[in-house]
Structures are given as C-alpha cells and as structure tokens.
Short mmCIF file of C-alpha atoms and ligand atoms in Angstrom, two decimals:
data_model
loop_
_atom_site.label_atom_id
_atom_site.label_comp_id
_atom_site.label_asym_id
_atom_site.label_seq_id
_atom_site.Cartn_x
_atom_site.Cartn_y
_atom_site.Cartn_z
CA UNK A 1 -6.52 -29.01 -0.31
CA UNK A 2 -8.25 -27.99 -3.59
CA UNK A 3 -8.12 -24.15 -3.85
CA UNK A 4 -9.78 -22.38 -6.76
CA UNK A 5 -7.37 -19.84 -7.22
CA UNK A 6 -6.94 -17.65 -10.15
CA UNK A 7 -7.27 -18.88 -13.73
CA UNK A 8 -4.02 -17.62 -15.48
CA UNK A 9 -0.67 -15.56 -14.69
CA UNK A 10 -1.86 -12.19 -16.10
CA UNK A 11 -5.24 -12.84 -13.51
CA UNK A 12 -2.47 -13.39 -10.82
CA UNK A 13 -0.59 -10.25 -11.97
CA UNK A 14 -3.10 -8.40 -12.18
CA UNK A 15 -4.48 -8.64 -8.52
CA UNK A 16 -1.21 -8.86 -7.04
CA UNK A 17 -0.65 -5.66 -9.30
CA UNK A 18 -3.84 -3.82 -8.13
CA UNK A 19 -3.30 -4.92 -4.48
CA UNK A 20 0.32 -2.83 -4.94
CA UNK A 21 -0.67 -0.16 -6.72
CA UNK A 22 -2.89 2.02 -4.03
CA UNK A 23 -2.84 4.93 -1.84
CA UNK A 24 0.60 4.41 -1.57
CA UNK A 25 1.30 5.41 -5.07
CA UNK A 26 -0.76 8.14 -5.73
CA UNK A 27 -1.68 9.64 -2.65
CA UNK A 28 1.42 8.77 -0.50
CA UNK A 29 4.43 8.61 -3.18
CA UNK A 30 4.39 12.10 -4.05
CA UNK A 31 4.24 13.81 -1.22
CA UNK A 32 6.98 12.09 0.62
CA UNK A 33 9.00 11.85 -2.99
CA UNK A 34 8.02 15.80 -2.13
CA UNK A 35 9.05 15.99 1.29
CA UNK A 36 12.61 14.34 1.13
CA UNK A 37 14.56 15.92 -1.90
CA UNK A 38 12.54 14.91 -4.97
CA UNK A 39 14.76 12.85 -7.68
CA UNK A 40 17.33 12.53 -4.77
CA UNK A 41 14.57 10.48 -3.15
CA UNK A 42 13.52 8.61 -6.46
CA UNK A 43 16.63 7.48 -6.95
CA UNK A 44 17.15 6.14 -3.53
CA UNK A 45 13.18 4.51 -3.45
CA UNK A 46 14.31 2.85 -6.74
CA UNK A 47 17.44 1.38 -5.45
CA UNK A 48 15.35 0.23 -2.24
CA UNK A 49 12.47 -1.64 -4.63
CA UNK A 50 15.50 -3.37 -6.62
CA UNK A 51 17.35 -5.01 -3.54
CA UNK A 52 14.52 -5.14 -0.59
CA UNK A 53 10.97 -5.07 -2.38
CA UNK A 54 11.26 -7.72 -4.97
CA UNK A 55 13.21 -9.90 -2.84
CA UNK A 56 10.77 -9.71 0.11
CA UNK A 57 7.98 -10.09 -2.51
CA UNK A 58 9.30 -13.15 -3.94
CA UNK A 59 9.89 -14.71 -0.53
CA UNK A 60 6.26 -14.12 0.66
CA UNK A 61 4.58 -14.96 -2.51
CA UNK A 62 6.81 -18.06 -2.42
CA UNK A 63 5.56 -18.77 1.19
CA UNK A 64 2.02 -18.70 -0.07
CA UNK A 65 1.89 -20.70 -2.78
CA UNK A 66 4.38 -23.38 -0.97
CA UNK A 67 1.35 -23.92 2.36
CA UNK A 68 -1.38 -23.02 0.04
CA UNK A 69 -3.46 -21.23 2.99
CA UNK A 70 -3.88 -17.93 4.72
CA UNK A 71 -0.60 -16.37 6.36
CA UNK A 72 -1.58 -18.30 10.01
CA UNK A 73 -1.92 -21.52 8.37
CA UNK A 74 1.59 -21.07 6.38
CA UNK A 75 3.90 -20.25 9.38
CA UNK A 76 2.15 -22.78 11.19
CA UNK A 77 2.74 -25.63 8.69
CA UNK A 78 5.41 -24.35 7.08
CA UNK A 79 7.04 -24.01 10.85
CA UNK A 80 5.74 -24.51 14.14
CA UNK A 81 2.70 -23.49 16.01
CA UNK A 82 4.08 -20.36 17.60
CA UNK A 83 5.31 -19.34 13.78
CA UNK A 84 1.53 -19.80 13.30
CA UNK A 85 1.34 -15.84 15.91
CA UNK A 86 3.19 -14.43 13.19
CA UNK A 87 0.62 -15.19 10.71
CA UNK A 88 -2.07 -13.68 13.09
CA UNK A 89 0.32 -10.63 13.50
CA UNK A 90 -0.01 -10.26 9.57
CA UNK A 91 -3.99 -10.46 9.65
CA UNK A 92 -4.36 -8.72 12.67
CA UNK A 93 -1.63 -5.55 10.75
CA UNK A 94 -4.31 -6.06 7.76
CA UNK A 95 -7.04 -5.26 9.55
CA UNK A 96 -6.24 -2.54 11.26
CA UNK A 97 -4.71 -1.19 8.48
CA UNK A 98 -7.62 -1.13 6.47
CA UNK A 99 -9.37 0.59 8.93
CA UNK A 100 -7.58 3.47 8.81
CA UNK A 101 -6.58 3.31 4.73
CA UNK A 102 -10.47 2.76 4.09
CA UNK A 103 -10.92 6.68 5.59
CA UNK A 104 -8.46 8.21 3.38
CA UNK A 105 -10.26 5.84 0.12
CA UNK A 106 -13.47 7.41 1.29
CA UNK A 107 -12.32 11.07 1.34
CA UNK A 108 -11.17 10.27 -2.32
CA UNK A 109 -14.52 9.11 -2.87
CA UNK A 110 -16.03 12.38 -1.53
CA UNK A 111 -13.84 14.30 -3.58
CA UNK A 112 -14.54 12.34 -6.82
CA UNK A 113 -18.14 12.73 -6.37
CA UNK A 114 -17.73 16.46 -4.52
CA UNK A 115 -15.72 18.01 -7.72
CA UNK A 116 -17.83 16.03 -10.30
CA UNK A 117 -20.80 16.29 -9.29
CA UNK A 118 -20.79 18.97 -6.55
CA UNK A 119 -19.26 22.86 -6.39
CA UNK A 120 -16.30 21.86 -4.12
CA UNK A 121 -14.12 23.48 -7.20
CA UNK A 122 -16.10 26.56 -6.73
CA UNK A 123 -15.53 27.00 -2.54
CA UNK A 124 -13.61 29.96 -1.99
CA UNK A 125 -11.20 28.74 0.52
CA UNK A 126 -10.07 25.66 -1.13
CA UNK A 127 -7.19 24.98 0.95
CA UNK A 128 -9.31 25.21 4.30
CA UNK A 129 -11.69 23.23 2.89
CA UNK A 130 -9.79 19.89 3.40
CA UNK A 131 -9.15 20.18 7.12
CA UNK A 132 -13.26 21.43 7.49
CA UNK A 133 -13.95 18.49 4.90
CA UNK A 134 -12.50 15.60 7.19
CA UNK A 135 -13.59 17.32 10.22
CA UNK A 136 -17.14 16.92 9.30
CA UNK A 137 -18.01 13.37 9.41
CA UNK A 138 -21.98 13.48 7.73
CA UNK A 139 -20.44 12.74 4.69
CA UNK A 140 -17.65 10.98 5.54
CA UNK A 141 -19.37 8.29 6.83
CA UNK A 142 -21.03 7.64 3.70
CA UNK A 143 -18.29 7.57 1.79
CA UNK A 144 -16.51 5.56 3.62
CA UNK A 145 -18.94 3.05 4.09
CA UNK A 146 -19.88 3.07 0.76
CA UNK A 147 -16.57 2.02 -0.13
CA UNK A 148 -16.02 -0.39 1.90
CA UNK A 149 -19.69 -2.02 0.69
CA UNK A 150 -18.23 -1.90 -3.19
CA UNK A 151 -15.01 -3.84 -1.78
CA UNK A 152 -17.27 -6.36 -0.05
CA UNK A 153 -18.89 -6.89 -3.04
CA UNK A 154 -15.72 -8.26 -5.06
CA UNK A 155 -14.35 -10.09 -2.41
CA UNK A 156 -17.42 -11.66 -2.09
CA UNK A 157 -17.25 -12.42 -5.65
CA UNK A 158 -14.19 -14.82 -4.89
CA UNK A 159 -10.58 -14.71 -6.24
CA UNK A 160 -11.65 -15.32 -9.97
CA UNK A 161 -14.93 -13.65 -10.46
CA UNK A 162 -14.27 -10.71 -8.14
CA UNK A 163 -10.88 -10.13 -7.75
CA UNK A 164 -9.10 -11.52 -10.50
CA UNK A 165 -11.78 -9.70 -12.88
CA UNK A 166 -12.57 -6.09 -11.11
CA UNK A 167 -8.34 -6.02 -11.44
CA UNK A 168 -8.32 -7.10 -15.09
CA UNK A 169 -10.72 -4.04 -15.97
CA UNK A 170 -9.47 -1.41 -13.24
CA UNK A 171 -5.25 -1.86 -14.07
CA UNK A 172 -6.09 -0.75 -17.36
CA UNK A 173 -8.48 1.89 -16.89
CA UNK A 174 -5.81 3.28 -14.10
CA UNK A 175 -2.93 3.34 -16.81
CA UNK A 176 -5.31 5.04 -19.61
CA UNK A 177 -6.30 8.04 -17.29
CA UNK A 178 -2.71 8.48 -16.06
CA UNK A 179 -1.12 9.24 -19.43
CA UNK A 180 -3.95 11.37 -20.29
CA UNK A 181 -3.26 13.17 -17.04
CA UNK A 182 -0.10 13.56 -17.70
CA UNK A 183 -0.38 14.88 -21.07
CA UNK A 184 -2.67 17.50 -19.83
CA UNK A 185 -0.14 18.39 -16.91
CA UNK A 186 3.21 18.59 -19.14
CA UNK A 187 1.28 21.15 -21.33
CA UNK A 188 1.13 23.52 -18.77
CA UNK A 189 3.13 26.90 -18.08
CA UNK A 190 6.08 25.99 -15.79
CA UNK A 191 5.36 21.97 -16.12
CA UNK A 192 9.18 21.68 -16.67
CA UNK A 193 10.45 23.31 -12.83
CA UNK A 194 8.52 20.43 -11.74
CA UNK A 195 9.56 17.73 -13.98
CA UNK A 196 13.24 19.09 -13.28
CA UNK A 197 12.63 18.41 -9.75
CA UNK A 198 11.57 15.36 -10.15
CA UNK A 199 13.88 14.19 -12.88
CA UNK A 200 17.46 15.95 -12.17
CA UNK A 201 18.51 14.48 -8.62
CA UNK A 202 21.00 16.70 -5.97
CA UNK A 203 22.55 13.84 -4.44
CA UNK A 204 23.66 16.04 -1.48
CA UNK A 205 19.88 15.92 -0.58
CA UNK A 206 20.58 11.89 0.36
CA UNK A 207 20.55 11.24 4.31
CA UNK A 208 19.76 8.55 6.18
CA UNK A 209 16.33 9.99 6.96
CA UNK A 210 16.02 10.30 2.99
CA UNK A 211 16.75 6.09 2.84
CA UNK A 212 14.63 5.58 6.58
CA UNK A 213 11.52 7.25 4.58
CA UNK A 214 12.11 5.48 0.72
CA UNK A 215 12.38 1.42 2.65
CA UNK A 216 9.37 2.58 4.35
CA UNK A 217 7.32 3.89 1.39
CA UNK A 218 8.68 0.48 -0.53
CA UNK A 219 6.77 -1.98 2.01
CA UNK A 220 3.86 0.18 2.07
CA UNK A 221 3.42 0.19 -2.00
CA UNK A 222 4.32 -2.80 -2.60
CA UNK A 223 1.92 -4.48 -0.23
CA UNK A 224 4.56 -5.72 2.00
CA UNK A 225 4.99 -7.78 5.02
CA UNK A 226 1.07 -8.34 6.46
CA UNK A 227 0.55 -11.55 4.67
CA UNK A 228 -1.67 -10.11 1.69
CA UNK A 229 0.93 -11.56 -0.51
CA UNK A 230 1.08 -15.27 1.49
CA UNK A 231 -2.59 -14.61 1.04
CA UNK A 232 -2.83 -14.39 -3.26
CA UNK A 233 0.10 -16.21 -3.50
CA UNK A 234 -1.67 -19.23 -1.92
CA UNK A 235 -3.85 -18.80 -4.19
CA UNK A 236 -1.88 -19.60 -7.51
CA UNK A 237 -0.36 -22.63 -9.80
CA UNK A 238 2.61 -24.33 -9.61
CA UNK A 239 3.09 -23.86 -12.89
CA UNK A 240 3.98 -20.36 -11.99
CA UNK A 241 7.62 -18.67 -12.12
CA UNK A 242 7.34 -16.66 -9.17
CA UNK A 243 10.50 -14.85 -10.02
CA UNK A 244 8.81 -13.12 -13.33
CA UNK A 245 5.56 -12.40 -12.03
CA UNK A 246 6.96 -10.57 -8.79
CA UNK A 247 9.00 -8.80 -11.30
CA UNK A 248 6.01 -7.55 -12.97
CA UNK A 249 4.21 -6.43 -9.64
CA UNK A 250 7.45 -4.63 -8.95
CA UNK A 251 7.51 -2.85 -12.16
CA UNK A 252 4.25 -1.61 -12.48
CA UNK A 253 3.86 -0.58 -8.84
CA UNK A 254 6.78 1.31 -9.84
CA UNK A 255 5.81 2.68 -12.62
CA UNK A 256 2.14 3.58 -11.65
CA UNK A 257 4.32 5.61 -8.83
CA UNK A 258 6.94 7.24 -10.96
CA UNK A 259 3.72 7.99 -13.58
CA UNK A 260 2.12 9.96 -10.60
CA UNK A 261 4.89 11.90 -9.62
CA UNK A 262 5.31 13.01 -12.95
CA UNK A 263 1.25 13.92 -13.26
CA UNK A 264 1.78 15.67 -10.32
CA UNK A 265 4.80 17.67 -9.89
CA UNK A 266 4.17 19.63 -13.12
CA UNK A 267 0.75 20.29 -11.58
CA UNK A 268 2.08 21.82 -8.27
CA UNK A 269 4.93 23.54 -9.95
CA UNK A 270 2.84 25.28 -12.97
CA UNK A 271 0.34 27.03 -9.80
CA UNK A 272 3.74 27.70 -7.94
CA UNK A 273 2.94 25.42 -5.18
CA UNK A 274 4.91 23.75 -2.70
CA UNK A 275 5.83 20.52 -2.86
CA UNK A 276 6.95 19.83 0.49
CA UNK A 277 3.43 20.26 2.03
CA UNK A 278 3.31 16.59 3.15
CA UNK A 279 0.13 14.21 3.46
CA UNK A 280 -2.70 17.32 1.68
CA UNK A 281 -0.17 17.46 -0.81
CA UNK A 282 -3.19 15.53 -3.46
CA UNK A 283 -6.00 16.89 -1.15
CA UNK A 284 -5.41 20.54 -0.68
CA UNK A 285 -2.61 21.11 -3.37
CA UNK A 286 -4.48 19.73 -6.33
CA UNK A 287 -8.38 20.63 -6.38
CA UNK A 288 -6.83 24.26 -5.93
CA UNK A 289 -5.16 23.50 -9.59
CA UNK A 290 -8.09 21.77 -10.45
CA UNK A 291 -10.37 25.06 -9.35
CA UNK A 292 -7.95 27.41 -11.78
CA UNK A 293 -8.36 25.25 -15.00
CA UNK A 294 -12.20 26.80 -15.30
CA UNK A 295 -15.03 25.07 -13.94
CA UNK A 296 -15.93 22.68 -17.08
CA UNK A 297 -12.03 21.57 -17.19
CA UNK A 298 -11.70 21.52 -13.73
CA UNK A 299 -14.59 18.89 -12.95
CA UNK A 300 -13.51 16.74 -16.34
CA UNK A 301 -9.44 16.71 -14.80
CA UNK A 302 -10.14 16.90 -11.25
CA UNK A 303 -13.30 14.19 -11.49
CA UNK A 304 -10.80 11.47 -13.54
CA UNK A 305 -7.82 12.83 -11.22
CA UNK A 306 -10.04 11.37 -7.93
CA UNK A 307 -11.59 8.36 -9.70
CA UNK A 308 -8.12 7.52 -10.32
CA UNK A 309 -7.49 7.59 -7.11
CA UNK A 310 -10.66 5.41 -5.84
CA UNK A 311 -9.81 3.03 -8.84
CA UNK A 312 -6.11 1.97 -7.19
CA UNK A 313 -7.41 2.61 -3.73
CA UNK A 314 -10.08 0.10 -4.27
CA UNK A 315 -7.88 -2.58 -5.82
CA UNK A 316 -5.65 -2.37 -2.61
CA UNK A 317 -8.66 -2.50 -0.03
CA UNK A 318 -9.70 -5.51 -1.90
CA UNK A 319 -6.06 -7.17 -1.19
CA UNK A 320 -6.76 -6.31 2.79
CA UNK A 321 -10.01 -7.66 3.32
CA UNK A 322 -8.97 -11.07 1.41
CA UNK A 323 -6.72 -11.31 4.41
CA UNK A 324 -9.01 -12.35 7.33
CA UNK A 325 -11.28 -13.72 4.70
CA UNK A 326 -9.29 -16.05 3.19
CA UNK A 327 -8.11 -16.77 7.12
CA UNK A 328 -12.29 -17.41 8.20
CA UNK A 329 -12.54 -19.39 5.42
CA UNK A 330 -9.94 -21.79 5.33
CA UNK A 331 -10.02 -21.81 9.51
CA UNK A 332 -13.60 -21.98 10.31
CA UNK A 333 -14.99 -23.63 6.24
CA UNK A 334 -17.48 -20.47 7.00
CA UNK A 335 -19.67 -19.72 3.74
CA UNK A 336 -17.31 -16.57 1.78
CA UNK A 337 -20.43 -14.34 1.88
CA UNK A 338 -21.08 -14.79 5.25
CA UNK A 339 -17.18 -14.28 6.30
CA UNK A 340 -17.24 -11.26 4.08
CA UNK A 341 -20.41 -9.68 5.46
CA UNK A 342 -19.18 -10.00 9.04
CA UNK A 343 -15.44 -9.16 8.78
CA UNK A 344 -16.03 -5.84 6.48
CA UNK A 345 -18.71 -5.03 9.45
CA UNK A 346 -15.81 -5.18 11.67
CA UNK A 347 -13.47 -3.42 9.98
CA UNK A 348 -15.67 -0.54 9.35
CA UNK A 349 -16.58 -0.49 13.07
CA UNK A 350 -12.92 -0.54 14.56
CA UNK A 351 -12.65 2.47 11.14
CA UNK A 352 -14.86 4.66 13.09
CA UNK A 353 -12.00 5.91 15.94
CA UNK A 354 -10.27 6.65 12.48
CA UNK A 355 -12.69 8.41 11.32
CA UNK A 356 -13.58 10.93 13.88
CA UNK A 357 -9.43 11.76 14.37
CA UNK A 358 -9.27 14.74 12.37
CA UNK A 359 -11.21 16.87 14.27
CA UNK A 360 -14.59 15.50 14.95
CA UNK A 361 -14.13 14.28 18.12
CA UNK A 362 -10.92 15.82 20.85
CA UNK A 363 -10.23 12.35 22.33
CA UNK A 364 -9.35 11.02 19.10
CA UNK A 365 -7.97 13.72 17.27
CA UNK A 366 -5.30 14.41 20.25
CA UNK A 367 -5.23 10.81 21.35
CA UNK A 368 -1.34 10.36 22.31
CA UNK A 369 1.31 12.70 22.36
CA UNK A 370 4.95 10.93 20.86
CA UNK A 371 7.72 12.16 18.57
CA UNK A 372 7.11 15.52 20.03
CA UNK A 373 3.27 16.02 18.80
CA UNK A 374 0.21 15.01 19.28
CA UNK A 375 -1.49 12.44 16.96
CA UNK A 376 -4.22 10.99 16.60
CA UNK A 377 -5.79 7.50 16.66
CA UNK A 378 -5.53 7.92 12.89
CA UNK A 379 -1.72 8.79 13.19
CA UNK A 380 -1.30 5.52 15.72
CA UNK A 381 -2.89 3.15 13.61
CA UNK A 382 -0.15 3.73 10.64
CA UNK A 383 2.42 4.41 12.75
CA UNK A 384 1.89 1.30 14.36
CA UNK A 385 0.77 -1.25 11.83
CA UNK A 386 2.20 0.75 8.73
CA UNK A 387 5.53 1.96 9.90
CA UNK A 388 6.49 -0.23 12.08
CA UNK A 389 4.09 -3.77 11.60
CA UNK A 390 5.21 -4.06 7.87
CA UNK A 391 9.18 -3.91 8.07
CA UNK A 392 8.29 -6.30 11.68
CA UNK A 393 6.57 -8.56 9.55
CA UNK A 394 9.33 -8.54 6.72
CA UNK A 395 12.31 -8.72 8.84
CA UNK A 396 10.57 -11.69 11.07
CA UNK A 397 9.94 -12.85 7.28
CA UNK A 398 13.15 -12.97 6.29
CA UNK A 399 14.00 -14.76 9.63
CA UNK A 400 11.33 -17.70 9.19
CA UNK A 401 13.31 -18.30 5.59
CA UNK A 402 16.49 -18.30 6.98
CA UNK A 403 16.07 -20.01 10.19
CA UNK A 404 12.69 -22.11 10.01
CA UNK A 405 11.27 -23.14 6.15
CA UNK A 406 15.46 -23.10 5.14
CA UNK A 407 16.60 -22.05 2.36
CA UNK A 408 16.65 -25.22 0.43
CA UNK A 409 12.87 -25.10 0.32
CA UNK A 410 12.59 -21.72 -1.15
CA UNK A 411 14.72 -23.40 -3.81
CA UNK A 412 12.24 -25.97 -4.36
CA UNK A 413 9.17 -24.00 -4.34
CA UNK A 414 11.13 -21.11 -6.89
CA UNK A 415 12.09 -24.58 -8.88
CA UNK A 416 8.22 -25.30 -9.95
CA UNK A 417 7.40 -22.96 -12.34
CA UNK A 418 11.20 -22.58 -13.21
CA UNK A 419 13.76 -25.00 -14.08
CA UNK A 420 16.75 -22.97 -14.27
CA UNK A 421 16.08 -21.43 -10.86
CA UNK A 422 19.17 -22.79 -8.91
CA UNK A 423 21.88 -22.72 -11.98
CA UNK A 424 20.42 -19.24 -12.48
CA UNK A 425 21.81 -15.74 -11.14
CA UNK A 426 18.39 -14.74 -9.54
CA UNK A 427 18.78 -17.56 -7.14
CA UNK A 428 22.71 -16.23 -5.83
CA UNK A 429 21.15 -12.29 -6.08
CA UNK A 430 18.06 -13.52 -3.89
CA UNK A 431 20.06 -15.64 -1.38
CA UNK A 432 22.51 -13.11 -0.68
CA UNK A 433 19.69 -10.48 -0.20
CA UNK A 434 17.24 -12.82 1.73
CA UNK A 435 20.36 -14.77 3.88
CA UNK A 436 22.42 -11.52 4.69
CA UNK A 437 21.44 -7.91 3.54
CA UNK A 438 17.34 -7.86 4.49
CA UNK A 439 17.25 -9.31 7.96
CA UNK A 440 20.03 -6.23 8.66
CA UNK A 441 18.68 -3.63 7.32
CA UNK A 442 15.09 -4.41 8.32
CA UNK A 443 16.05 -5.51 11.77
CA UNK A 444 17.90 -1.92 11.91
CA UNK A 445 14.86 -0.32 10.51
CA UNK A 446 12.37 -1.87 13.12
CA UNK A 447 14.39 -0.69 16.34
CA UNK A 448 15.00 2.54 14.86
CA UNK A 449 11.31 2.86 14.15
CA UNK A 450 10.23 2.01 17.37
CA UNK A 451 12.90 3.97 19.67
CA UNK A 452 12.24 7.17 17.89
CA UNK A 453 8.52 6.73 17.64
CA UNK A 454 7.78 5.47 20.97
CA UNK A 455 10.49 6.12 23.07
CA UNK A 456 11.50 9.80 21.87
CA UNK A 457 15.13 9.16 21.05
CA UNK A 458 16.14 10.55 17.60
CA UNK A 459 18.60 8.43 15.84
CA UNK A 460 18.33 10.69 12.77
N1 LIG B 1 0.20 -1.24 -1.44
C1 LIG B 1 -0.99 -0.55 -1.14
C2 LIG B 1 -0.85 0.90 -1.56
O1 LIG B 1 0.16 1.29 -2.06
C3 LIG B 1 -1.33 -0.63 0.32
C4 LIG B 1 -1.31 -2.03 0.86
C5 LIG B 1 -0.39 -2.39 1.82
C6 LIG B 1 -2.22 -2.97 0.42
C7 LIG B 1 -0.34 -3.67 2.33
C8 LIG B 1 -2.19 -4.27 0.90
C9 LIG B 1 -1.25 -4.62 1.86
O2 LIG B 1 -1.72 1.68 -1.40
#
C-alpha cells in the first residue's frame, strides 16, 4: 500500500508532538501536579515518562509504521483477527474521548474570545462564573462546535497539508507565548512560594496514590494507548529511527508540561491562591489573576494565556479525529472529505451528553453515582475511556508485543531507520521495560482502576 504520509522527520515530530502536547499539559498537568504534593509529584511523573511513556510510545509508533494502517488493520495483520477488536477498542476510546475533550477545548475557546474580546475579566464573581459559564450551554455550543469545524478543516487537509503544516506553525507559536508567560509570571510579588513548590520536592508527600495519579497523567499527555500513535506512526518512512523521534515527543511533551507548571504556579501563588483546587484550577484560579493585572493587561495575558490553550488543545483534537478517519479511509477507500465531514458530525453529536453534564440538564449532570459521588456523563466518559481505556490499551499493548508480533519483530522494525539498534543499550533498556516491568505495572494499574472506580473498593 502506497501511503502519503508526512514529508520529513521534523513534519513527523511535529504532529506526533502537537498530538502530545494538549489539555493534558496545560489544563490537566497543573492541577493534579497541584493536587498530589507539587515537586514530590514532578519528580515521580518524570520518573514514570522515562521508564513507561517512551517505552510504550516507541512500541506503538513501531506498531504503526511496521502494518502501515489504522490501529484495526495493525493488530489484525500484525496478529489475528480477534487482535483486529483491540484496534476497534483504540478507535472506539478515540472517539469517545474526543467527545468529551472537545467540551473542555471549547470552554477554552469561550474564554479566549470571552476575556479578549468580551468583559468576562470585569464580572464580579469571577470564581462563580465558571460553574454558571458551563452550565449555560448558548454559548457553549458554539464554541464547541466551532472547534471542532476548525479541526475538521485540517484533517481534511490530509497528513501533509493539514496536519503536518497547522503543527509546524502552532508548536512554535505554543513555545513563544509560554516563555513570554512565564517571564511575566516570575516577575510577580510572591512568584518564588510558587516556584519553590514546584521546584523543591518533600519526598514524604510520595504515596502510591501520588504514583496511581503521575502513570495516569503520563498516558493521557503523551497520547497513549488509543491507537493515535499506530495511527501517525503508520503514516511515516522507514528511513525513520523511531527511537530518536519518540524521544523528542517525550521531551517536549515534557517540557511544554513542566513550562506550564512553572507559568502557573507563580501565578496562583503571587494572588495567594490554592493550588490544590483540582480541575478549575486554569478556569476559575487564573482569569481571577488575570482580572487583578488591570483590564488592558489582563485581556493582553489572559487572551494569549487561553489561545495558548486552544493552540495545544487543537493540535491534540486533530490527533483524535485522524483516528476513525484514517480507519474509514483505509477500511471503506471513502473520499477523506467525505469521512471527515461525517465522523466529526458524529463525534460532536455523541459530545452533546458531554456537554449538557455540568449543570444544564439533571440526568446528565448526576448521571451515576460511583467512588462515593455522583458524576456525570462527562465524569464517565474519562473515567472510562481516559482512566481506565488508555493504561487497557497499553497494557493489552504491551501483551500483543510480547505474546503475538514477538519481540524479534520489534527488533526488525526499530532496525530500519537504525543500524545499531540491537548492539545498542536502548534495545536491552526497552526489552526489559516492554518484556517485564510495563505489562506489571499496567496490568496492576488497570484492576486497580477498575475495582475502585466501579466496584467501590479502595486499594489506596
Ligand atoms: N495528549 C493529549 C493531551 O495531553 C490528549 C490525547 C490523548 C490526544 C490521547 C490524543 C490521544 O491533551
């Protein structure tokens, strides 16, 4: 099969880079860096990116680019034909989990537009305003859909024209308004308590639930486990060295995280916030900073802070849609546009349950009642397809490697594109990781996941 794929490593990078480097960085990071410890918890997320991420990343990027086709397509010809359900797993995780991201990238849309171009920064009670703000769906619906057109749009565009080149001029502009961020937020009074806090670890802060949280957060950022990685690395040469480029994914999903908490720690610290408020933590915490800086600086910060936000946001929703796309193409030889049309259409439609959980409509807001609370459809759809469908797919992953494609293939395919490979110390870190340390810890993540979500019983 002849795929056009991208045109050069840095194009590859770059997507696999902006598919990464999302939500979970700037939205999610932080507040859960806040929420368990603060450079306790960096410390741990770092150790969890080194030995689980970028081995899990090369494997599935390895997968891809060895079956050349969508995540249903690999397992299947890459194993057998009930592999193949694991694949549909992966795009069926994708989908759903765009549904629900796509709401949160549209209330970062609102906001960008709301404190640039509106007098959100001038509502008196700021905090409050959030909860009313996602309540109210008018808007909402807008914004959401509206975002989910401008992804369309890319995809639709193809892997070079869209993706590879909305991610060579986004990455960029991402990195540019972070520093300046950043330089703004160090120069504030008390900017130090919060880089302290995020810099100077108390190890006694380290639990389990401290490592349970980090592995999580690491397959969410780093686009883990759902086949969006299968997906764009089917999509590359075999020219490539896999090993490198995954390293650069890793490092600057890492860094665009670490460069966030250190934006926004000083920010919560200097207006002697909390930074243990959990999933507001960017939504309420912030625009009230914003709001005290004066209206002028307010809208200039608080504007680039959000379009930040859309701009790595956008990247990622890009990643998800390629999923079924790239599926409905290869699978059906459907026309891209047409594919892309119908499955954003989708998407947004199974979105709207999402949508109207935060207080629009009862039945969805208080759809179940687990873990001792009630969530919504909102809260299901992560917990679900985030929580638990990513370290599922990774552990089931690591299986398929071991047991299925063997190990002597991902040898081969990690040969093309690299010589050295099985002479080389990668190959003995990656086999002990992917042979006996992943499938452990992942398959102990998964049951723990699942028994204390579903079935009540607190492990830790
Ligand atoms: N990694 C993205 C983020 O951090 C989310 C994502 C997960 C995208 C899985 C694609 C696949 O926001």
């Amino acid at each position: 099969m002849n795929r056009v794929g991208f045109s050069s490593r840095i194009g590859f990078v770059a997507a696999a880079a902006g598919s990464a480097v999302g939500l979970g960085n700037i939205w999610r990071f932080p507040y859960e860096t806040g929420q368990h410890g603060g450079a306790a918890f960096l410390v741990v997320y770092l150790i969890c990116i080194i030995i689980i991420g970028y081995p899990v990343m090369v494997g599935e990027i390895s997968l891809g680019r060895s079956a050349q086709a969508n995540p249903y397509r690999a397992y299947r010809s890459l194993g057998t034909k009930n592999w193949g359900l694991l694949g549909i797993w992966g795009i069926i995780c994708g989908i759903m989990f765009l549904s629900a991201y796509n709401v949160v990238a549209g209330w970062a849309f609102g906001y960008f537009l709301q404190i640039s171009f509106g007098d959100l920064l001038s509502t008196s009670d700021l905090p409050g305003k959030f909860g009313t703000y996602i309540a109210d769906i008018s808007d909402n619906f807008f914004y959401s859909l509206g975002f989910m057109v401008l992804t369309a749009i890319i995809v639709a565009g193809g892997i070079k024209k869209g993706i590879e080149t909305a991610s060579k001029i986004l990455m960029p502009l991402l990195f540019l308004l972070l520093i300046g961020l950043i330089a703004y937020s160090l120069t504030l009074e008390n900017a130090m308590e919060g880089v302290r806090f995020y810099l100077i670890p108390d190890f006694s802060l380290i639990n389990v639930r401290t490592i349970y949280s980090a592995l999580g957060q690491a397959f969410f950022s780093l686009s883990l486990g759902m086949g969006a990685l299968i997906t764009y690395g089917s999509y590359i040469s075999k020219k490539e060295n896999i090993g490198n480029s995954a390293g650069m994914v890793v490092f600057t999903d890492t860094m665009v995280a670490f460069l966030a908490g250190l934006m926004i720690f000083p920010l919560v610290f200097s207006q002697g916030q909390t930074p243990t408020q959990g999933p507001g933590l960017v939504f309420v915490a912030l625009p009230g900073i914003f709001a005290q800086m004066g209206l002028i600086t307010g809208k200039i910060v608080g504007g680039a802070f959000f379009l930040l936000l859309c701009f790595a946001a956008l990247t990622s929703t890009i990643s998800l849609l390629e999923i079924p796309t790239t599926y409905l193409v290869d699978e059906k030889r459907w026309p891209r546009l047409r594919v892309v049309i119908l499955s954003a259409t989708v998407i947004f439609l199974v979105s709207l349950p999402s949508m109207l959980s935060h207080g629009a409509i009862d039945f969805f807001t208080r759809f179940l009642h687990y873990e001792g609370v009630d969530k919504s459809f909102f809260d299901l759809v992560f917990d679900v397809f985030s929580d638990v469908g990513l370290p599922l797919g990774g552990f089931l992953m690591m299986i398929f490697i071991n047991k299925k494609w063997g190990m002597k293939s991902f040898d081969e395919e990690m040969t093309q594109g690299n010589s050295n490979f099985v002479t080389g110390i990668l190959k003995t870190f990656l086999h002990f990781m992917i042979i006996w340390v992943n499938p452990v810890l992942l398959g102990i993540m998964v049951v723990v996941t699942v028994l204390q979500k579903f079935f009540g019983i607190i492990i830790f």
